[in-house]
């Protein structure tokens, strides 16, 4: 999916990341793709992973065609600890260090409390919290070696405002806590850790986009709950991530930043 900007930035967008060496998990689609595109356009050196090799290849071709270099990519599942750790080490070797990592891959398995099984709960935990913990653990020596760095954890509005599915909200809440705790633990090494909680984002082909086209009345009711009547965009969230990776945010660590246009609940059926 293209962001429609063909790699062009408005004044101020993506500033402060020029030359930064950053690894983003889940960068081939959705929010992760927009983060990768913004950072690449801002002059960062990128590594990213996802499970689908074709999507990584088309991202590479697109960035390269825009003159933003080729990201270092690898097809892997972030819930496989050794594969993720090897990728972090390989990226650090390729770039001779790392300045930042973004834990963006994530999602939910299973439905409500009566339907979701133990495997749905453990997979949801691993996709969000487990992968973030292992990413940070693997990145710490490389960030420390660079004199410090920035970790951004992509949580969710579901992590601090209740809504279905509970296994997803609980995992996202844990990511917010993890970021605050790791900010204290890693602060002495000059490593900052922050959580960003996007609101519901309009991503082509995904849940809210499908609702927009398939259930326009329900979508209109959802939009009526929002102060500006519009969902936050992945590009807007990506800009906050870029800020947190930049030195302009050197005083920000252990923070939880909602980027949701004051959205009230994660879903139209929120509580
Ligand atoms: N969408 C929203 O409205 C929303 C709102 C708040 C927070 N968030 C959070 O924002 C983050 C991104 O969400 P999104 O909606 O942009 O997701 P998405 O469109 O589903 O994209 C997810 C990206 O992560 C990759 N990915 C997914 N599972 C993976 C795995 N197990 N191993 C490796 N890569 C994996 C995907 O590629 P492959 O499928 O090829 O692996 C893709 O590149 C997630 O943490 C999500 O919880 C989303």
PDB file of N, CA and C in Angstrom, residues 31 39 47 83 111 115 134 150 152 156 171 190 194 196 221 236 254 263:
ATOM      1  N   UNK A  31       0.339   0.255   9.624  1.00  0.00           N
ATOM      2  CA  UNK A  31       1.089   1.296  10.328  1.00  0.00           C
ATOM      3  C   UNK A  31       2.596   1.134  10.144  1.00  0.00           C
ATOM      4  N   UNK A  39      10.300   7.188   7.856  1.00  0.00           N
ATOM      5  CA  UNK A  39      11.699   7.200   8.312  1.00  0.00           C
ATOM      6  C   UNK A  39      12.655   7.155   7.124  1.00  0.00           C
ATOM      7  N   UNK A  47      15.719  -1.386   8.821  1.00  0.00           N
ATOM      8  CA  UNK A  47      15.589  -2.840   8.750  1.00  0.00           C
ATOM      9  C   UNK A  47      14.158  -3.164   9.141  1.00  0.00           C
ATOM     10  N   UNK A  83      14.581 -16.496  15.644  1.00  0.00           N
ATOM     11  CA  UNK A  83      14.598 -15.816  14.340  1.00  0.00           C
ATOM     12  C   UNK A  83      14.623 -14.304  14.530  1.00  0.00           C
ATOM     13  N   UNK A 111     -11.964 -14.416  19.608  1.00  0.00           N
ATOM     14  CA  UNK A 111     -13.033 -13.421  19.740  1.00  0.00           C
ATOM     15  C   UNK A 111     -13.299 -13.139  21.224  1.00  0.00           C
ATOM     16  N   UNK A 115     -15.520 -17.479  23.578  1.00  0.00           N
ATOM     17  CA  UNK A 115     -15.030 -18.196  22.387  1.00  0.00           C
ATOM     18  C   UNK A 115     -13.517 -18.383  22.385  1.00  0.00           C
ATOM     19  N   UNK A 134      11.415  -9.571  23.595  1.00  0.00           N
ATOM     20  CA  UNK A 134      12.598 -10.195  22.972  1.00  0.00           C
ATOM     21  C   UNK A 134      13.302  -9.229  22.025  1.00  0.00           C
ATOM     22  N   UNK A 150      16.602   4.759  21.196  1.00  0.00           N
ATOM     23  CA  UNK A 150      15.174   4.952  21.463  1.00  0.00           C
ATOM     24  C   UNK A 150      14.392   3.702  21.069  1.00  0.00           C
ATOM     25  N   UNK A 152      10.482   2.339  20.648  1.00  0.00           N
ATOM     26  CA  UNK A 152       9.076   2.744  20.586  1.00  0.00           C
ATOM     27  C   UNK A 152       8.216   1.481  20.502  1.00  0.00           C
ATOM     28  N   UNK A 156      -1.934   0.438  21.891  1.00  0.00           N
ATOM     29  CA  UNK A 156      -3.237   0.699  21.259  1.00  0.00           C
ATOM     30  C   UNK A 156      -4.155   1.435  22.222  1.00  0.00           C
ATOM     31  N   UNK A 171      -3.090  -7.488  26.500  1.00  0.00           N
ATOM     32  CA  UNK A 171      -1.721  -7.522  25.956  1.00  0.00           C
ATOM     33  C   UNK A 171      -1.227  -6.105  25.666  1.00  0.00           C
ATOM     34  N   UNK A 190      21.206   5.202  28.745  1.00  0.00           N
ATOM     35  CA  UNK A 190      20.839   6.209  27.741  1.00  0.00           C
ATOM     36  C   UNK A 190      19.821   5.690  26.741  1.00  0.00           C
ATOM     37  N   UNK A 194       9.415   4.287  25.074  1.00  0.00           N
ATOM     38  CA  UNK A 194       8.101   4.931  25.128  1.00  0.00           C
ATOM     39  C   UNK A 194       7.056   4.070  24.420  1.00  0.00           C
ATOM     40  N   UNK A 196       3.408   4.158  22.252  1.00  0.00           N
ATOM     41  CA  UNK A 196       2.480   4.976  21.460  1.00  0.00           C
ATOM     42  C   UNK A 196       1.195   4.168  21.289  1.00  0.00           C
ATOM     43  N   UNK A 221     -22.221   6.015  12.409  1.00  0.00           N
ATOM     44  CA  UNK A 221     -22.480   6.109  13.859  1.00  0.00           C
ATOM     45  C   UNK A 221     -21.163   6.150  14.633  1.00  0.00           C
ATOM     46  N   UNK A 236      -0.192   9.944  10.546  1.00  0.00           N
ATOM     47  CA  UNK A 236      -0.118  10.806  11.730  1.00  0.00           C
ATOM     48  C   UNK A 236       0.578  10.081  12.882  1.00  0.00           C
ATOM     49  N   UNK A 254       9.662   6.621  29.171  1.00  0.00           N
ATOM     50  CA  UNK A 254       8.687   6.052  30.098  1.00  0.00           C
ATOM     51  C   UNK A 254       7.291   6.602  29.868  1.00  0.00           C
ATOM     52  N   UNK A 263     -10.292   9.954  20.647  1.00  0.00           N
ATOM     53  CA  UNK A 263     -11.308   8.911  20.460  1.00  0.00           C
ATOM     54  C   UNK A 263     -11.753   8.383  21.824  1.00  0.00           C
TER      55      UNK A 263
END
